[in-house]
CSV table of C-alpha atoms in Angstrom, one decimal:
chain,number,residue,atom,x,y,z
A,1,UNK,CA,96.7,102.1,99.9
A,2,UNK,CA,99.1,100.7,97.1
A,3,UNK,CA,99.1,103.9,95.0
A,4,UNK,CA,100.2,105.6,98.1
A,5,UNK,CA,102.8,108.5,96.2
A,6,UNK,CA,101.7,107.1,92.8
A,7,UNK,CA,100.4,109.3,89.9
A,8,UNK,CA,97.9,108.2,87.5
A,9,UNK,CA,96.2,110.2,84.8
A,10,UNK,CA,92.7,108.7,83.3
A,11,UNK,CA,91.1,109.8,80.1
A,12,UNK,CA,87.9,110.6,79.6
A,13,UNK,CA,87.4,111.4,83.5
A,14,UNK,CA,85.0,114.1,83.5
A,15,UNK,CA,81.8,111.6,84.0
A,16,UNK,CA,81.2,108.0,84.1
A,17,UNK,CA,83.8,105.1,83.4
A,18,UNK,CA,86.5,107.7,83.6
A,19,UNK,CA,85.2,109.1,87.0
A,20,UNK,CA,84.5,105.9,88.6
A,21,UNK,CA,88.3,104.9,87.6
A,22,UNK,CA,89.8,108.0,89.0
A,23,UNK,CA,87.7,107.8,92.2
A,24,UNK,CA,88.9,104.4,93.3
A,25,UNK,CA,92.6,104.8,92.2
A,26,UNK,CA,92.3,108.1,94.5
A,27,UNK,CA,90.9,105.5,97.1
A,28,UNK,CA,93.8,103.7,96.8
A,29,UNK,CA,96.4,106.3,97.4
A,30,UNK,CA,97.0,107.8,93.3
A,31,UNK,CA,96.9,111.4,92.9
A,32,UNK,CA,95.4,112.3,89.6
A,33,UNK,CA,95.2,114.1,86.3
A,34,UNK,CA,91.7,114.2,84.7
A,35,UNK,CA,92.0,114.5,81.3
A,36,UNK,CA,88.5,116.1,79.8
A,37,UNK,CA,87.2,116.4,76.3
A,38,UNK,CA,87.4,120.6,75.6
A,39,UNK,CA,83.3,121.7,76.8
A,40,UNK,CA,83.8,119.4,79.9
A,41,UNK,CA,85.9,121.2,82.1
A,42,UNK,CA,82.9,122.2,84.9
A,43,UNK,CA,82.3,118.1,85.2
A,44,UNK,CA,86.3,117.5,85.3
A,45,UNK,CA,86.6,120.3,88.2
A,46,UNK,CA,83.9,118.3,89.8
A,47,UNK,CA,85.6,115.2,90.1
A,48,UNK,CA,89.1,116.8,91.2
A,49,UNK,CA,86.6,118.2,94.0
A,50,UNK,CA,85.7,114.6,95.1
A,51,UNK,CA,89.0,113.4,94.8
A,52,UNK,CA,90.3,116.2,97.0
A,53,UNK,CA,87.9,115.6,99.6
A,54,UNK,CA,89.6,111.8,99.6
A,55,UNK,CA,93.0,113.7,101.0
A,56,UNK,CA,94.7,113.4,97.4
A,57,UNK,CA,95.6,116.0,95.2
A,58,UNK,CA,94.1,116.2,91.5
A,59,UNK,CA,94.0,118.2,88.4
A,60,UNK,CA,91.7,118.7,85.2
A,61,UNK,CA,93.9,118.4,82.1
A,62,UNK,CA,92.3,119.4,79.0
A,63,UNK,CA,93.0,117.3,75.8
A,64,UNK,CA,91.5,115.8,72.9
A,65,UNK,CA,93.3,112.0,72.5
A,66,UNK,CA,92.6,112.0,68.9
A,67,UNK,CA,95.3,115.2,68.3
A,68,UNK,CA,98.7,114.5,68.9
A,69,UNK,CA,99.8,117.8,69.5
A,70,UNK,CA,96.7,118.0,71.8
A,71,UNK,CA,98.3,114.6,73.7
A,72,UNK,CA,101.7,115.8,73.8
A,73,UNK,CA,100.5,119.3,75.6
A,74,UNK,CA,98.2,116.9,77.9
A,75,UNK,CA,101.2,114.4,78.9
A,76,UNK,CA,103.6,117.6,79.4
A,77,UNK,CA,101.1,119.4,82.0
A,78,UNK,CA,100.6,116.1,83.7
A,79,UNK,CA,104.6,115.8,84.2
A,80,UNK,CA,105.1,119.2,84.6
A,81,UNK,CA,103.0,118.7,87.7
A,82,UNK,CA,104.2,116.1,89.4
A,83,UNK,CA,107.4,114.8,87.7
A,84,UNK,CA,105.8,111.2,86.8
A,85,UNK,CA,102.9,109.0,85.4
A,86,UNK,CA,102.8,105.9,87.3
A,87,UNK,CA,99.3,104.7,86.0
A,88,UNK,CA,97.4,105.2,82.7
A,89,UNK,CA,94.0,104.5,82.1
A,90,UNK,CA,93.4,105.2,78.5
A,91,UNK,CA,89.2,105.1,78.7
A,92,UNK,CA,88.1,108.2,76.8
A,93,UNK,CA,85.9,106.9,73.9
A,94,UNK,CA,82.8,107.7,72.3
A,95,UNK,CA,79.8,105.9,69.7
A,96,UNK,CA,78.5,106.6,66.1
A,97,UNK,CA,76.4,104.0,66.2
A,98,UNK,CA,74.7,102.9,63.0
A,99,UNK,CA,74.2,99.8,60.2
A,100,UNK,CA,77.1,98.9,58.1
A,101,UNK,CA,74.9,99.8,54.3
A,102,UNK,CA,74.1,103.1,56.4
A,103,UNK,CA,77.2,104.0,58.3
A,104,UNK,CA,79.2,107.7,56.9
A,105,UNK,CA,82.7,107.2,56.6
A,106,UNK,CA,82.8,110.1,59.1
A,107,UNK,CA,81.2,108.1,61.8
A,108,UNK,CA,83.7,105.4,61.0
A,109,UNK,CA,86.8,107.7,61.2
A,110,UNK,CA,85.6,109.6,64.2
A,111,UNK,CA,85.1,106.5,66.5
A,112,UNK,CA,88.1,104.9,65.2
A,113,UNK,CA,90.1,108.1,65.7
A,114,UNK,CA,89.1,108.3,69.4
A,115,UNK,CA,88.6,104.8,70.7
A,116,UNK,CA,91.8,103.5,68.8
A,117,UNK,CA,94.2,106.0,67.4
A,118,UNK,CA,93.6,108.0,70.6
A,119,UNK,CA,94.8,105.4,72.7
A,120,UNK,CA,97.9,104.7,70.6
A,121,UNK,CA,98.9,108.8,71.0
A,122,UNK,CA,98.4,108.9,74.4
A,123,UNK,CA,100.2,105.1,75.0
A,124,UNK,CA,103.0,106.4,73.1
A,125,UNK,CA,103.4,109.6,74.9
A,126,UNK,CA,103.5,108.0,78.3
A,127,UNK,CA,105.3,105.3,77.3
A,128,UNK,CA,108.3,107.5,76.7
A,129,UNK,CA,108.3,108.2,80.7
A,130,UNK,CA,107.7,105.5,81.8
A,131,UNK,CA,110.4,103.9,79.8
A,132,UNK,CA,112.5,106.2,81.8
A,133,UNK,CA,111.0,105.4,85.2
A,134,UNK,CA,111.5,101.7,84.3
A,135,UNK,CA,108.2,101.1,85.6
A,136,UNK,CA,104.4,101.6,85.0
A,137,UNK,CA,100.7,100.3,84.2
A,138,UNK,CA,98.2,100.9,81.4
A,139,UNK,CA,94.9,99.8,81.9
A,140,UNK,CA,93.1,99.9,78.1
A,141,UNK,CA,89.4,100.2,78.6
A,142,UNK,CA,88.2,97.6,75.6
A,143,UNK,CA,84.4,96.7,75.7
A,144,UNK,CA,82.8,93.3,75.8
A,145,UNK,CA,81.9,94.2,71.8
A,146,UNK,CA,85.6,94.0,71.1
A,147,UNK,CA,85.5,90.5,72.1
A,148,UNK,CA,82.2,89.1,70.1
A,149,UNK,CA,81.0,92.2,67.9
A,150,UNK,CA,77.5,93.9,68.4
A,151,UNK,CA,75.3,94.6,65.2
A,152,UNK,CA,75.2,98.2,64.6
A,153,UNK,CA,78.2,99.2,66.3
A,154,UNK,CA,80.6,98.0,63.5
A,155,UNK,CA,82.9,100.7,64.1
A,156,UNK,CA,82.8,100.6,67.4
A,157,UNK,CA,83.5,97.1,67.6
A,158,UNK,CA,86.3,97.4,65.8
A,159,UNK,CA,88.1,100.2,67.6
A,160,UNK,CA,87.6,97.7,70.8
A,161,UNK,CA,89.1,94.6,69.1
A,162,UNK,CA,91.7,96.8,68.2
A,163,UNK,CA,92.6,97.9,72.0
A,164,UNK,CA,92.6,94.3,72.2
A,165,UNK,CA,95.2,93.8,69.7
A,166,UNK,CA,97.0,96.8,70.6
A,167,UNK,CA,97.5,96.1,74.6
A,168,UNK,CA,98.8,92.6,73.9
A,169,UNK,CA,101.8,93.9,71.3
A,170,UNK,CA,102.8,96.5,74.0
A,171,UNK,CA,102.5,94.6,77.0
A,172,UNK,CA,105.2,92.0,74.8
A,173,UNK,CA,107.1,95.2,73.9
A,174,UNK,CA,107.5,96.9,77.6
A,175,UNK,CA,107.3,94.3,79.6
A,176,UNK,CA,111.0,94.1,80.2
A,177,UNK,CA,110.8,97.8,81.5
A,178,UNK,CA,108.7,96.5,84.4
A,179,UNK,CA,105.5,98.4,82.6
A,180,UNK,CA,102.3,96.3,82.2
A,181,UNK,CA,99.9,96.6,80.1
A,182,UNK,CA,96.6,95.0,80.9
A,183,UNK,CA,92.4,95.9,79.4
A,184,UNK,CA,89.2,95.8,80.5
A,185,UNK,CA,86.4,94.9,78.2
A,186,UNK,CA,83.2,96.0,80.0
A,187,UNK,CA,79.9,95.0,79.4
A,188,UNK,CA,76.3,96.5,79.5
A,189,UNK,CA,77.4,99.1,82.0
A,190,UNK,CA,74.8,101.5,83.5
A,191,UNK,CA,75.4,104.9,81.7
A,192,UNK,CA,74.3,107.9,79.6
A,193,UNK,CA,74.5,106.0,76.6
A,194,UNK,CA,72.5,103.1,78.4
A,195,UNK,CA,69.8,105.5,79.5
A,196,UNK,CA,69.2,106.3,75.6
A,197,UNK,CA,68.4,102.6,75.1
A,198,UNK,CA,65.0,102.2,74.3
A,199,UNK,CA,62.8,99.2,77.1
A,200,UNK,CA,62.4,97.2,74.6
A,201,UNK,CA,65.9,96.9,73.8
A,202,UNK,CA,66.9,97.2,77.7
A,203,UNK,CA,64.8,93.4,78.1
A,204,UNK,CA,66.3,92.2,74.7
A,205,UNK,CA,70.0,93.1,76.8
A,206,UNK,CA,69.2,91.9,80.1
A,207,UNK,CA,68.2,88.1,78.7
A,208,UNK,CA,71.8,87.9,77.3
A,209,UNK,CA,73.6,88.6,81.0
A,210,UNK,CA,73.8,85.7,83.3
A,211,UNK,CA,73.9,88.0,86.7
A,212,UNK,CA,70.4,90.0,84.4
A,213,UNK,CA,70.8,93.4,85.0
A,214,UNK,CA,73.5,96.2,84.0
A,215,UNK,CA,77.1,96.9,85.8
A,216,UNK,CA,77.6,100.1,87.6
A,217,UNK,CA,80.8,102.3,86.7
A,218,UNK,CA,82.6,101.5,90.0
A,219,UNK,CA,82.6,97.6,88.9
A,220,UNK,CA,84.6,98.3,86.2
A,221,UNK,CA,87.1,100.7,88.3
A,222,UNK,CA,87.4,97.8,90.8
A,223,UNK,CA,89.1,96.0,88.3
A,224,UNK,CA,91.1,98.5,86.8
A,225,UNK,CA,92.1,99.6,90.3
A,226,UNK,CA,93.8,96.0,90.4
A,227,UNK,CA,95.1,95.8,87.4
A,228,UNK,CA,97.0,99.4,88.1
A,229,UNK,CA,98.5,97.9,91.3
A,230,UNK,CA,98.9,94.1,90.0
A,231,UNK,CA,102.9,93.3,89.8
A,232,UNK,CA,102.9,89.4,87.9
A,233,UNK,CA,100.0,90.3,84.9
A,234,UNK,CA,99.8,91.3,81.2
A,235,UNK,CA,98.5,91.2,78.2
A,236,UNK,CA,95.6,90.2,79.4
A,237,UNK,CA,91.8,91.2,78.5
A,238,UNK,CA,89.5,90.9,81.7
A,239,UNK,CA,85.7,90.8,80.5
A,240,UNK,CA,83.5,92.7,83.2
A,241,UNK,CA,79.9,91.8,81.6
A,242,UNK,CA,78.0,90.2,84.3
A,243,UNK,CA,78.7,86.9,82.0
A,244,UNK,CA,77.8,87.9,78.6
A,245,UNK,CA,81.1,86.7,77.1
A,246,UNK,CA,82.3,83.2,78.5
């Protein structure tokens, strides 16, 4: 258990990616705070269940990444509770799919405002502890899109590349504080928004992986479960895509 006395708090941890993350840094000894989009508090309460029943202590912190002020209050419950953030996961994200000639500038903004600025807020905000701590890790969660673009999801590719981007500037800038900063850039992973996906568009997927079929949630944690206990690693973008991007 290397997160034995460790705290880590995970966006976006009411369901999905952001559960499967918490869940395996719990197995590895973190307590956690569950940050939850405001509406998903019954499904955050649910996972701090789970994690309880692993013998670690959790809570649900409610917070929309895309508010500062709403960040700031998130960060200070999460250190008001247990002095520290070890680990970060900054996954919470979300899709406004569309073509470029038909895409609103709203669904640009919003995604962007989430899946990038929201990252940067709640970077910044636990940065400033774990500068003090003089040490720490961030796990980004990119997307496999970020890496080689996806048509229709423009905007979304372009918050990703910019988690790219992003993680490798502040792993240069607080590296010397003993805080890495590391992504993951997930593939076709098997989720709600997966489940929308027409057949026909399921096959079309399926021929572009290698390993030909979809990643589970708890893939993806493995990996950022590693990357929250690796000491000698940053900057770096780990695709976990079954292959798509080689």
């Amino acid at each position: 258990m290397k997160l034995l006395e460790r705290v880590a708090l995970v966006t976006g941890a009411s369901r999905g990616i952001g559960k499967a993350c918490a869940l395996a840094l719990a197995r590895s000894g973190a307590d956690l705070a569950l940050n939850y989009y405001p509406g998903l508090q019954a499904e955050a309460e649910g996972v701090v269940a789970e994690i309880e029943a692993l013998g670690r202590r959790a809570i649900a912190v409610e917070g929309d990444v895309s508010s500062a002020e709403s960040v700031e209050k998130m960060v200070a419950e999460t250190l008001a509770w247990q002095g520290k953030i070890d680990v970060l996961v900054n996954n919470a994200g979300i899709t406004r799919d569309g073509l470029l000639i038909r895409m609103s500038e709203k669904d640009w903004d919003e995604v962007l405002s989430v899946n990038l600025k929201g990252v940067f807020l709640v970077t910044k905000a636990v940065a400033k502890a774990m500068v003090r701590q003089r040490r720490g890790r961030i796990v980004n969660v990119s997307s496999v899109v970020g890496l080689c673009g996806n048509a229709g999801q423009s905007n979304y590719s372009a918050s990703k590349a910019g988690v790219i981007g992003f993680t490798k500037s502040i792993a240069l800038e607080l590296g010397g504080r003993d805080i890495l900063v590391n992504a993951v850039a997930p593939g076709f992973i098997a989720s709600e928004m997966t489940e929308k996906l027409s057949q026909e568009v399921k096959e079309a997927v399926l021929k572009t992986i290698p390993l030909g079929r979809f990643g589970q949630p708890e893939e993806v944690a493995e990996v950022v479960a590693f990357l929250a206990e690796t000491s000698y690693l940053t900057g770096q973008v780990i695709p976990v895509d079954g292959g798509m991007h080689t």
